[in-house]
Every structure is written in structure tokens, then in C-alpha cells.
mmCIF file of C-alpha atoms in Angstrom:
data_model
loop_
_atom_site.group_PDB
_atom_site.id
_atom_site.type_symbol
_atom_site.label_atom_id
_atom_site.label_comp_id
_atom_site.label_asym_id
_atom_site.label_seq_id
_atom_site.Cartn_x
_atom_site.Cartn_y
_atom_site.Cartn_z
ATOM 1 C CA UNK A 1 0.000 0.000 0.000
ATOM 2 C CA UNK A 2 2.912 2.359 0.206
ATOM 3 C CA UNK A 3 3.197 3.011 -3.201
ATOM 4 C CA UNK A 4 -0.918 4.489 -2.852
ATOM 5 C CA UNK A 5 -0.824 6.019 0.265
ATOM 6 C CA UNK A 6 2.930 7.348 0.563
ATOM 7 C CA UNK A 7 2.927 5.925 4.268
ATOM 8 C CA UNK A 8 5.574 3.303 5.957
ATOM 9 C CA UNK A 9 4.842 2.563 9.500
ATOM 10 C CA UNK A 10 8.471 1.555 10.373
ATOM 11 C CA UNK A 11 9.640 4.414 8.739
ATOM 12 C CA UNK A 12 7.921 6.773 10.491
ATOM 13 C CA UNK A 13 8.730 5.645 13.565
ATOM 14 C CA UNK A 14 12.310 5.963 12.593
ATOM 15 C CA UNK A 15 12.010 9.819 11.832
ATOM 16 C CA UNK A 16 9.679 10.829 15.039
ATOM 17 C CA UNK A 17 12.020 8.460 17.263
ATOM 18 C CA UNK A 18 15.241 9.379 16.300
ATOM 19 C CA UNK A 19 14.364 12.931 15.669
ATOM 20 C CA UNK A 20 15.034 13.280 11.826
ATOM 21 C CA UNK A 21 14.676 16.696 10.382
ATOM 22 C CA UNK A 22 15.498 15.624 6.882
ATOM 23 C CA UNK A 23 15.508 12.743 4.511
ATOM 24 C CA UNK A 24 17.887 11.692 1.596
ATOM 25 C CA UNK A 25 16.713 9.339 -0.652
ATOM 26 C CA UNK A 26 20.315 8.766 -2.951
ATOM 27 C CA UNK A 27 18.040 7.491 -6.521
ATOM 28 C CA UNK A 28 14.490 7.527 -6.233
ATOM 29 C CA UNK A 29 11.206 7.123 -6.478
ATOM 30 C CA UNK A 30 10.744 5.811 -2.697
ATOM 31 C CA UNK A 31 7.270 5.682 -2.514
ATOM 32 C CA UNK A 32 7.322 6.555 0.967
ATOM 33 C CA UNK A 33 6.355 9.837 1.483
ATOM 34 C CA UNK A 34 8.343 11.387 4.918
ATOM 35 C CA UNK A 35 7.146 13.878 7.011
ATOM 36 C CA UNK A 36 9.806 15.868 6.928
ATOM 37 C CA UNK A 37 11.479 17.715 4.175
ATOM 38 C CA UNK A 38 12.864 14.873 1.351
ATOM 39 C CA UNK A 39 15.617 15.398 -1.059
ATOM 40 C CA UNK A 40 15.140 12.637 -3.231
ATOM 41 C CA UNK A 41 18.060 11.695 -6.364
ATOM 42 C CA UNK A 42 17.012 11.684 -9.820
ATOM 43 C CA UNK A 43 17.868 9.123 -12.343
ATOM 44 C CA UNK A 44 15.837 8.511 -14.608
ATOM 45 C CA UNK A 45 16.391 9.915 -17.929
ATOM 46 C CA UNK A 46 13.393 8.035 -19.460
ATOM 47 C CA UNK A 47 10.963 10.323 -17.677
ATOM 48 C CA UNK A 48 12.590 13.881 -18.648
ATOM 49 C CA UNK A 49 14.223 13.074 -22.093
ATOM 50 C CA UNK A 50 11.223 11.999 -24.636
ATOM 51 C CA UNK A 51 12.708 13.434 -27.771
ATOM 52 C CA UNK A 52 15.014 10.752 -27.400
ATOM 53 C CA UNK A 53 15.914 8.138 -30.616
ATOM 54 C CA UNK A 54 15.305 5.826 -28.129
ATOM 55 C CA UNK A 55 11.799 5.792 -28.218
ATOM 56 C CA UNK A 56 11.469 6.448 -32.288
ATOM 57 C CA UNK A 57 12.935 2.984 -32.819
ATOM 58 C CA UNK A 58 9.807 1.263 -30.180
ATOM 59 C CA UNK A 59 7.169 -0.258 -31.375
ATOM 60 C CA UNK A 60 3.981 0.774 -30.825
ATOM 61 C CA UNK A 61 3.073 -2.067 -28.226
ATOM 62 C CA UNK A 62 6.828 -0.796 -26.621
ATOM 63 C CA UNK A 63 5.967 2.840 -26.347
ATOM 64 C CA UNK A 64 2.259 1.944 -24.875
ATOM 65 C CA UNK A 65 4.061 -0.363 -21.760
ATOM 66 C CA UNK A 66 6.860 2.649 -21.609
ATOM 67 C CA UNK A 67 3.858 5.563 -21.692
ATOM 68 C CA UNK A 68 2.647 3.522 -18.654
ATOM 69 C CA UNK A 69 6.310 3.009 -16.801
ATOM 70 C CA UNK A 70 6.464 6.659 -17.129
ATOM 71 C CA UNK A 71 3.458 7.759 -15.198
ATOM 72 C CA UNK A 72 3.690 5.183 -12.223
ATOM 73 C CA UNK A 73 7.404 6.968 -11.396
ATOM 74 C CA UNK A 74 6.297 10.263 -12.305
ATOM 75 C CA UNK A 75 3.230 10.185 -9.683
ATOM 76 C CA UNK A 76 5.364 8.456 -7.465
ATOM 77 C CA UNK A 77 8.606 11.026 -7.282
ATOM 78 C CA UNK A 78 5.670 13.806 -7.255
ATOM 79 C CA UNK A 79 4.030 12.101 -4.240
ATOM 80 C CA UNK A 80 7.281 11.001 -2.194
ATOM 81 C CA UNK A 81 9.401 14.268 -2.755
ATOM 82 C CA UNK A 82 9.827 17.821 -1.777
ATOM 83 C CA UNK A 83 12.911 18.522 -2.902
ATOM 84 C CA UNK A 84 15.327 17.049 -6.129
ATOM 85 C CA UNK A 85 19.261 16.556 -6.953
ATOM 86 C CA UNK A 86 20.585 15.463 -10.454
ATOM 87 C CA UNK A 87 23.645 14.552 -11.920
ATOM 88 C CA UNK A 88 23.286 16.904 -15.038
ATOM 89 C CA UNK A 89 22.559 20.411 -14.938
ATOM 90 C CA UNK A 90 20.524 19.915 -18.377
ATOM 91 C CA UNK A 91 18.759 17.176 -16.700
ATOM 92 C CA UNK A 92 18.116 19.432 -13.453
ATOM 93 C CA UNK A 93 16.692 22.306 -16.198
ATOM 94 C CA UNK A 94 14.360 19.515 -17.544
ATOM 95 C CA UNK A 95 13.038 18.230 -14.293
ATOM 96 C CA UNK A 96 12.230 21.841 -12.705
ATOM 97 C CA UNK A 97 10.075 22.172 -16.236
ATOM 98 C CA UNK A 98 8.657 18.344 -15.262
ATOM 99 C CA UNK A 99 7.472 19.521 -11.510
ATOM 100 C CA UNK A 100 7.230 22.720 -11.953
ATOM 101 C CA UNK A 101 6.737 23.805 -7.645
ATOM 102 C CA UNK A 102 9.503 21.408 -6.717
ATOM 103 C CA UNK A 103 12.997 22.845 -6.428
ATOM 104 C CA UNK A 104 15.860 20.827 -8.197
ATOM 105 C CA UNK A 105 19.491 20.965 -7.493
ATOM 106 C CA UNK A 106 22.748 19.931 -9.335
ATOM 107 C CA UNK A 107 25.616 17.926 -7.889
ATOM 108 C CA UNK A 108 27.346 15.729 -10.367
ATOM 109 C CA UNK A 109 28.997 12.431 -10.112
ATOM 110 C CA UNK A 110 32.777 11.348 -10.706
ATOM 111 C CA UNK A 111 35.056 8.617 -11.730
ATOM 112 C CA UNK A 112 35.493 6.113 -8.727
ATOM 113 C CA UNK A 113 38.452 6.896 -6.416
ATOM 114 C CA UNK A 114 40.176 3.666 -7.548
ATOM 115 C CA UNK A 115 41.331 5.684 -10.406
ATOM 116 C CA UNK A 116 43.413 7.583 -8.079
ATOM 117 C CA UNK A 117 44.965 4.562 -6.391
ATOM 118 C CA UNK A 118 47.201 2.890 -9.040
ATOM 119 C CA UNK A 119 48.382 0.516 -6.694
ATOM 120 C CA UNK A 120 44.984 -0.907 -6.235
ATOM 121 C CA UNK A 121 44.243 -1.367 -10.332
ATOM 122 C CA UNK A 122 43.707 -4.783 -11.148
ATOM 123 C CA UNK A 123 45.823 -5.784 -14.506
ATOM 124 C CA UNK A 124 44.310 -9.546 -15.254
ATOM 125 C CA UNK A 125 42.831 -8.705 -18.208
ATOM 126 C CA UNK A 126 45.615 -8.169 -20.849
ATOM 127 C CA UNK A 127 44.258 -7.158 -24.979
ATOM 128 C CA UNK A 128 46.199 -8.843 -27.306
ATOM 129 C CA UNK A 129 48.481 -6.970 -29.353
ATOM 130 C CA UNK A 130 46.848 -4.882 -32.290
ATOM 131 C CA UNK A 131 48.435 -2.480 -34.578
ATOM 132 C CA UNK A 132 45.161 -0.793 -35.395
ATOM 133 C CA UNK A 133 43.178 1.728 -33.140
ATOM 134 C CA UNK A 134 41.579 0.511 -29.762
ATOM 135 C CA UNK A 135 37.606 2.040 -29.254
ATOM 136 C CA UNK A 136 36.446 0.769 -25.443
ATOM 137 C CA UNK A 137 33.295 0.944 -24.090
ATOM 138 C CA UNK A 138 33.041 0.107 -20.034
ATOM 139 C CA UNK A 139 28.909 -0.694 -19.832
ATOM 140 C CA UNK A 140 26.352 -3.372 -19.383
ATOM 141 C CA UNK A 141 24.674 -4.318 -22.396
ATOM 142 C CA UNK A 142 20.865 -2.169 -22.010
ATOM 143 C CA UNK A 143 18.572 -1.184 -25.309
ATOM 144 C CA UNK A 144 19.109 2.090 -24.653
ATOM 145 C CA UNK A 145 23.437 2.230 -24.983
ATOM 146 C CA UNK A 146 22.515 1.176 -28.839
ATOM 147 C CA UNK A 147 25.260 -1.039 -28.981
ATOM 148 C CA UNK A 148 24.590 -2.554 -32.133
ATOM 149 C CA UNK A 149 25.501 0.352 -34.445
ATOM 150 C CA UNK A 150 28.858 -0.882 -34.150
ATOM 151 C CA UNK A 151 27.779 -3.269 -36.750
ATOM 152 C CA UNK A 152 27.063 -0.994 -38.903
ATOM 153 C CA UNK A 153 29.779 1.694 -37.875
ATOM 154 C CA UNK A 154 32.289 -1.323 -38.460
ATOM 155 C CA UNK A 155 31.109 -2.324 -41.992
ATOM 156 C CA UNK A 156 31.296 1.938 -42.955
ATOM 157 C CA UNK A 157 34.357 1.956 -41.850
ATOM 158 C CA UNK A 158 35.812 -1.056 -43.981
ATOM 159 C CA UNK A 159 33.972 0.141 -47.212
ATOM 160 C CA UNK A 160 35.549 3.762 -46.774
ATOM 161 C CA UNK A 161 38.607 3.130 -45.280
ATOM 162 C CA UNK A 162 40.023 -0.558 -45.496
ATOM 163 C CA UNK A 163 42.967 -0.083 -44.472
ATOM 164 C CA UNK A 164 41.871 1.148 -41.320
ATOM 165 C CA UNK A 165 42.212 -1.204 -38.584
ATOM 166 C CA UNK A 166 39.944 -0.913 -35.722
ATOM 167 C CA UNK A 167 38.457 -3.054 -32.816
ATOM 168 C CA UNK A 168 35.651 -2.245 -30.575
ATOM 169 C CA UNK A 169 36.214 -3.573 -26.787
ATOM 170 C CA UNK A 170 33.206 -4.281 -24.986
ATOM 171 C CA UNK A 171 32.554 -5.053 -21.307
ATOM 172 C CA UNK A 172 29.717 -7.670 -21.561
ATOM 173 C CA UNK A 173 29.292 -10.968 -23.431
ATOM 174 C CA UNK A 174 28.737 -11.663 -27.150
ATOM 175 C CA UNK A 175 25.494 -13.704 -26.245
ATOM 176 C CA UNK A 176 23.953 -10.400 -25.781
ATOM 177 C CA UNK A 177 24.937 -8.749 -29.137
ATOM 178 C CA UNK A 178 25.284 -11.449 -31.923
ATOM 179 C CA UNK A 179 27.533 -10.358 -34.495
ATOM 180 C CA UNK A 180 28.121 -11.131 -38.221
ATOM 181 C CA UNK A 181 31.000 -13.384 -39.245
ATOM 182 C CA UNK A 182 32.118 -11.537 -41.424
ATOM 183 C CA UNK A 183 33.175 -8.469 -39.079
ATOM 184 C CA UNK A 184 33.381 -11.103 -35.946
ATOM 185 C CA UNK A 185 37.277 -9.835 -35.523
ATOM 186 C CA UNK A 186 36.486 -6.443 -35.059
ATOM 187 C CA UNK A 187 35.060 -6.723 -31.643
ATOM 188 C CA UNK A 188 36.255 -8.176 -28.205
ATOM 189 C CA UNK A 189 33.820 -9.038 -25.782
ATOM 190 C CA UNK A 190 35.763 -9.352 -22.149
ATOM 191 C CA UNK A 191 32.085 -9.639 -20.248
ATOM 192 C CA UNK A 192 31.783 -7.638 -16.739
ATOM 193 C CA UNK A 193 34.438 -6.626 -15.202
ATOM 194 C CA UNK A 194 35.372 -5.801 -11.536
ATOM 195 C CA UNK A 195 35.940 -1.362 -11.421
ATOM 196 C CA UNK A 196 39.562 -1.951 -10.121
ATOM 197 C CA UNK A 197 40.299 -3.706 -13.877
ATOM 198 C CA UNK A 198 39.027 -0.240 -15.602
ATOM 199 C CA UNK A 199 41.978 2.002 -15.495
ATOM 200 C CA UNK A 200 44.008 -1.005 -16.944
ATOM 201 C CA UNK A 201 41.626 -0.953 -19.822
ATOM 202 C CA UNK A 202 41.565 2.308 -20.423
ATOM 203 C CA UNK A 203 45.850 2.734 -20.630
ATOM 204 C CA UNK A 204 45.316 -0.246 -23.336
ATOM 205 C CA UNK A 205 43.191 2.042 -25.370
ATOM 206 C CA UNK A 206 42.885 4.859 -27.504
ATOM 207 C CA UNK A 207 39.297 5.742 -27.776
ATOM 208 C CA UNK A 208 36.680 5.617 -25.247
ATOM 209 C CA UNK A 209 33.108 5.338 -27.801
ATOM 210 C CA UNK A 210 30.066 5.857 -25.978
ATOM 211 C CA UNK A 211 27.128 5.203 -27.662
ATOM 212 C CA UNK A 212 24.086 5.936 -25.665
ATOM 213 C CA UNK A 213 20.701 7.462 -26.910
ATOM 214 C CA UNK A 214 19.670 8.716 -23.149
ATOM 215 C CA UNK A 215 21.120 9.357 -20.038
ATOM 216 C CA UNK A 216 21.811 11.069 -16.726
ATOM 217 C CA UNK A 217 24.994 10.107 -15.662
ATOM 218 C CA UNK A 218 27.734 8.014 -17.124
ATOM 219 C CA UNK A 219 30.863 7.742 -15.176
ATOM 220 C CA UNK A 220 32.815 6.559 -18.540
ATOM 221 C CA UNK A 221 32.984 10.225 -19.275
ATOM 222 C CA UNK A 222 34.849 11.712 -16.407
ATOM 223 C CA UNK A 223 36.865 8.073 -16.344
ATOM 224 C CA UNK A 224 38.018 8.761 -20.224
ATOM 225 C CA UNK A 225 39.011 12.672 -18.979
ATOM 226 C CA UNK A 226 40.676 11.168 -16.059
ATOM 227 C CA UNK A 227 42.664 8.680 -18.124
ATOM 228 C CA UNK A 228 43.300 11.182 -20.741
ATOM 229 C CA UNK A 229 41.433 9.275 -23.657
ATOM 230 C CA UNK A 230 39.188 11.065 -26.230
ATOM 231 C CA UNK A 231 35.873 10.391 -26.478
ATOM 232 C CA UNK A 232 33.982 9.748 -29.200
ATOM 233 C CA UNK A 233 30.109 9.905 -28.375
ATOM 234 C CA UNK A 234 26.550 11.056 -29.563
ATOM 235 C CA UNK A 235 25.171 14.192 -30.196
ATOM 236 C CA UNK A 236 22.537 14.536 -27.837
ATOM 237 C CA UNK A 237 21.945 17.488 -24.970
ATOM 238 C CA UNK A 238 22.883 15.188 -21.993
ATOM 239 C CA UNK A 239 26.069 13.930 -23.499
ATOM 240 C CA UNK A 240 26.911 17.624 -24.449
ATOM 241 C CA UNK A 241 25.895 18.873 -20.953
ATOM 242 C CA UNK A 242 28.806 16.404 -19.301
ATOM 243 C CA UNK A 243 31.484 16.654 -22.016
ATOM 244 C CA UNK A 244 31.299 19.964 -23.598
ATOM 245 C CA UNK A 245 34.184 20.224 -25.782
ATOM 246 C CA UNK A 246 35.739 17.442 -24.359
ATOM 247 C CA UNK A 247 34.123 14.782 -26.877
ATOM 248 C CA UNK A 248 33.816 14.502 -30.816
ATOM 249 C CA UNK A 249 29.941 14.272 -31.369
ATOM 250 C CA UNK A 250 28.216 12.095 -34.290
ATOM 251 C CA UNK A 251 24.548 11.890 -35.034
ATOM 252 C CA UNK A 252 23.603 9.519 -32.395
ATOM 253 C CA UNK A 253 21.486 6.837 -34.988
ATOM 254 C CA UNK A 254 23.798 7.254 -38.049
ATOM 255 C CA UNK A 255 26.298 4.898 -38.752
ATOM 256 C CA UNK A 256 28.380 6.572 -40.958
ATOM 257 C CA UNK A 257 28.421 9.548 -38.951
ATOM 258 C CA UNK A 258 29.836 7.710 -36.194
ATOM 259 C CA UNK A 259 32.455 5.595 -38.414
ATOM 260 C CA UNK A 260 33.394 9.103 -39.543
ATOM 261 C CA UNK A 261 33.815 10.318 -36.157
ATOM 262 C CA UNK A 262 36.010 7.376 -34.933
ATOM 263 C CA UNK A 263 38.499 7.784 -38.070
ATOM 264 C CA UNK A 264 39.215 11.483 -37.215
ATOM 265 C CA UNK A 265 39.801 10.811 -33.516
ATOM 266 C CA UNK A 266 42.171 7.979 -35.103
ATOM 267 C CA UNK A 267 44.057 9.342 -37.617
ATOM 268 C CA UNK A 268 44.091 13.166 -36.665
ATOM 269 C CA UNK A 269 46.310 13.404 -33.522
ATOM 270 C CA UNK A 270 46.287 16.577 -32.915
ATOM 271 C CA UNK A 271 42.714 16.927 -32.740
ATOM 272 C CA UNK A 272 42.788 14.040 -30.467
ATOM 273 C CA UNK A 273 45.449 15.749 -28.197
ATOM 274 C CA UNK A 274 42.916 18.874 -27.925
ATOM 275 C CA UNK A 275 39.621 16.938 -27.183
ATOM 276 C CA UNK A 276 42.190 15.321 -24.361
ATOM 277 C CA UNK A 277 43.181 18.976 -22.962
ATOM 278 C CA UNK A 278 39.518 19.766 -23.008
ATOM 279 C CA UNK A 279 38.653 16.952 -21.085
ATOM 280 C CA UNK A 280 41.084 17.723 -18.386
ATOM 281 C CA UNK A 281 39.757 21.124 -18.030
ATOM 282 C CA UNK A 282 35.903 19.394 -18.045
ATOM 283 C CA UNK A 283 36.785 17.303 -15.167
ATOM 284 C CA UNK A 284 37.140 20.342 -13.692
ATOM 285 C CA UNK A 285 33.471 20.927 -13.760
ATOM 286 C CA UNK A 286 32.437 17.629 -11.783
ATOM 287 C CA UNK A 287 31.563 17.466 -8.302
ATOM 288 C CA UNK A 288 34.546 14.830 -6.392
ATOM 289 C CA UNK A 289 33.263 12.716 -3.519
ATOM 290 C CA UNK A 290 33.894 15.239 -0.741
ATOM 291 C CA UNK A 291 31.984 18.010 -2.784
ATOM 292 C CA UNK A 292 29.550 15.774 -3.266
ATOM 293 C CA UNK A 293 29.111 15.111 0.440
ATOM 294 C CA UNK A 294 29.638 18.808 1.175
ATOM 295 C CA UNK A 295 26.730 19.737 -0.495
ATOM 296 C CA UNK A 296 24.444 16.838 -0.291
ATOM 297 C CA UNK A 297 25.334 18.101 3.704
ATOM 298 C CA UNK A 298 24.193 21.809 3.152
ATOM 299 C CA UNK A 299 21.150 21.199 0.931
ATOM 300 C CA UNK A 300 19.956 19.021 4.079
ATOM 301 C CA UNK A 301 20.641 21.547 6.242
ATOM 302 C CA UNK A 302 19.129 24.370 4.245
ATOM 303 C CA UNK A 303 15.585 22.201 3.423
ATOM 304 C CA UNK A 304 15.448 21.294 7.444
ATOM 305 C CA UNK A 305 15.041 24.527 8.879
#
């Protein structure tokens, strides 16, 4: 019933007995509704971005189930929450325009601290050797990363350029995206991977290729700045919001635009060396844990009184 009525017994009786003046909810919805100020998270991209290319390529039957997933979270963020926090300033603009009396903040995420700690990387996985340029992508395999225009971006890219040698490193297993034969040697599927074996994949790489039709938050894009790898990813507001000129953008459903994209990271290093200085000045503009904590402590603080 606490997804109706917004009420939780045992969590009550937590807040009145221990006092509570506020409540942080990290991702929401909760579907318990406090009675006290609530800052809830916001992570769901599905509910804010519906211009997306994600939804174009549904079918009907897909976009009726999704219509319906959208308005159970929507009523139940606007029932459990006072107050919002995204990762994305262009996702915290979209969501003040979503709940219009509900005041949203920004406080973005960052690369995990293991990035910082070399001495903790993991090195077991080891690429073989390839003369050609490395693209990785650190993800789960989910509809909406639309994984499987690398088939096509692969087969643009040996009909333009064949001399052009490329593979696509991917962090989850082939069962999930059957390729073609024909372009089989193109990709390498590791599956998941433990975080402490990322930095070790990025310094075997050249390219970090992300592309996903909608988003929040990825952490692949302040781990690429952090590892000083361009990024190659699509055109779309939330990418551009997070990377600014710290990526080289294709059109996020078009093959050729991304085989194009991938080829002038490749083959024009300077270019490559700038999007690299950009990204170090973009990571820059992310929150790091303690920031994070700092104001996640002051927004509290501010909404309880």
C-alpha cells in the first residue's frame, strides 16, 4: 500500500524516534512519502528526455508499456518528494520544467576513487596486441546504450577506409549482441568486469566510444578525462551537458556519422590531443566525492530549517 498512500509505519517511527529533520533518498522514487522535508536523487532519464531516438525505434506495443512506466514513477517522485538533486545540470533544467513547484538541485557524479589509487588497479585482463586503433566501451549491455551500431559503424568503416584497422572492446558478453561473421574480428567481448580492472583498460586504449541514446549520468565520461582518452560519443543534450568540448559528437542513430567520427579521432592526432586537454579542463566541472558530500550536507541543512 505504500506506493498508494505514501505511508511506511516503520519508517515513520524511525524519523519521530530518532528525531530526523530531513531525509535523503540517494536514486528515487521511494514511494514513501516522509514527514519531513525529502531530497530525493534523480535518475531517470526516461521520464525527462522523450525526444530521445530511443523511443522512435519502439514499437507501438513498446511505447504503450513505456507511456505507462512513465506515469507510475512520475506520480510516485511527485508524491514522495519535496525537494530534487541530479547529476546533469541539463537534466536538473528539464526536471524543474517536469514539476514545476519542486525545487531541483545539481551535484554531479565522478570517476570512482580507484582511479586515483594505481596501486589498487587490477591488470588480469591483458588485450592482445593490435596495430590498429583501440575504441572501449566500459557498460552493461541495455537497449538504450545502442550497442549494435557498431555493426554498422564497423562495416562503414571497412567500405571507406580498409585499411583502417579498428576493434571495438566491450565489457559484456557476445550472447547479448550477436555479431556477423564476417566483421566477428572487429570486436572483443571481455564480459563484466570488476571497477579496479578499468583504469588497466583504459591505458590499453585509444578511444573511449560511448554510444548511448539517453542518459543522466555516465561515469565513462569523467573516467576517459581522467585517463586522458578522447571520447567519441553522440550528439545529444545530456552527453553535451557532461562533455562539452571534451568529446567529438556524431549523429547519435547514423552509422556513418559515427564511423566518420572514430576515423578522425584515429588518424588526426592533434585533434585528439585537444579533445584530451579539453577533457582535463571538463573534469574540472564535476563534483569529487567530498563536494559531493559537502553539499548533499548543506542542501539538508538548508531544506530542514
Amino acid at each position: 500500500m505504500t506506493i498508494i498512500t505514501g505511508r511506511d509505519r516503520f519508517m515513520d517511527n524511525l524519523v519521530s524516534g530518532h528525531c530526523v529533520d530531513a531525509v535523503l533518498t540517494i536514486f528515487g522514487p521511494s514511494r514513501w512519502c516522509p514527514k519531513v522535508p525529502h531530497l530525493s536523487g534523480f535518475a531517470m532519464a526516461q521520464l525527462v528526455i522523450l525526444e530521445s531516438p530511443f523511443y522512435a525505434r519502439m514499437t507501438k506495443r513498446e511505447r504503450i508499456k513505456w507511456f505507462w512506466w512513465r506515469k507510475i514513477r512520475q506520480y510516485s517522485f511527485k508524491q514522495s518528494a519535496d525537494f530534487f538533486w541530479t547529476e546533469n545540470p541539463f537534466i536538473s533544467k528539464r526536471l524543474e520544467n517536469l514539476f514545476g513547484n519542486r525545487e531541483v538541485f545539481t551535484i554531479t557524479n565522478y570517476y570512482n576513487q580507484v582511479f586515483d589509487t594505481p596501486d589498487a588497479w587490477q591488470k588480469s585482463i591483458i588485450l592482445s596486441e593490435f596495430t590498429g586503433t583501440t575504441c572501449l566501451s566500459v557498460s552493461n549491455y541495455y537497449p538504450h546504450k545502442n550497442f549494435e551500431i557498431l555493426i554498422g559503424v564497423v562495416r562503414c568503416l571497412k567500405t571507406n577506409h580498409p585499411d583502417f584497422l579498428v576493434r571495438f572492446v566491450l565489457t559484456f558478453d557476445q550472447q547479448e549482441m550477436p555479431v556477423p561473421d564476417d566483421i566477428r574480428e572487429a570486436f572483443v567481448f571481455i564480459g563484466k568486469v570488476d571497477f579496479r580492472e578499468c583504469p588497466s583498460l583504459y591505458t590499453q586504449c585509444d578511444i573511449m566510444f560511448m554510444p548511448t541514446l539517453i542518459e543522466c549520468f555516465t561515469a565513462t565520461y569523467p573516467e576517459a578525462m581522467r585517463m586522458k582518452k578522447p571520447i567519441v560519443t553522440t550528439d545529444l543534450q545530456f552527453a553535451r551537458g557532461l562533455c562539452g568540448e571534451a568529446a567529438c559528437y556524431y549523429n547519435a542513430v547514423d552509422c556513418q556519422s559515427a564511423a566518420d567520427a572514430i576515423y578522425r579521432v584515429a588518424t588526426d592526432q592533434a585533434y585528439a590531443r585537444q579533445l584530451v586537454a579539453n577533457g582535463t579542463v571538463q573534469l574540472k566541472h564535476f563534483d569529487n566525492y567530498e563536494q559531493r558530500a559537502d553539499k548533499l550536507v548543506k542542501i539538508l541543512e538548508r531544506i530542514s530549517k
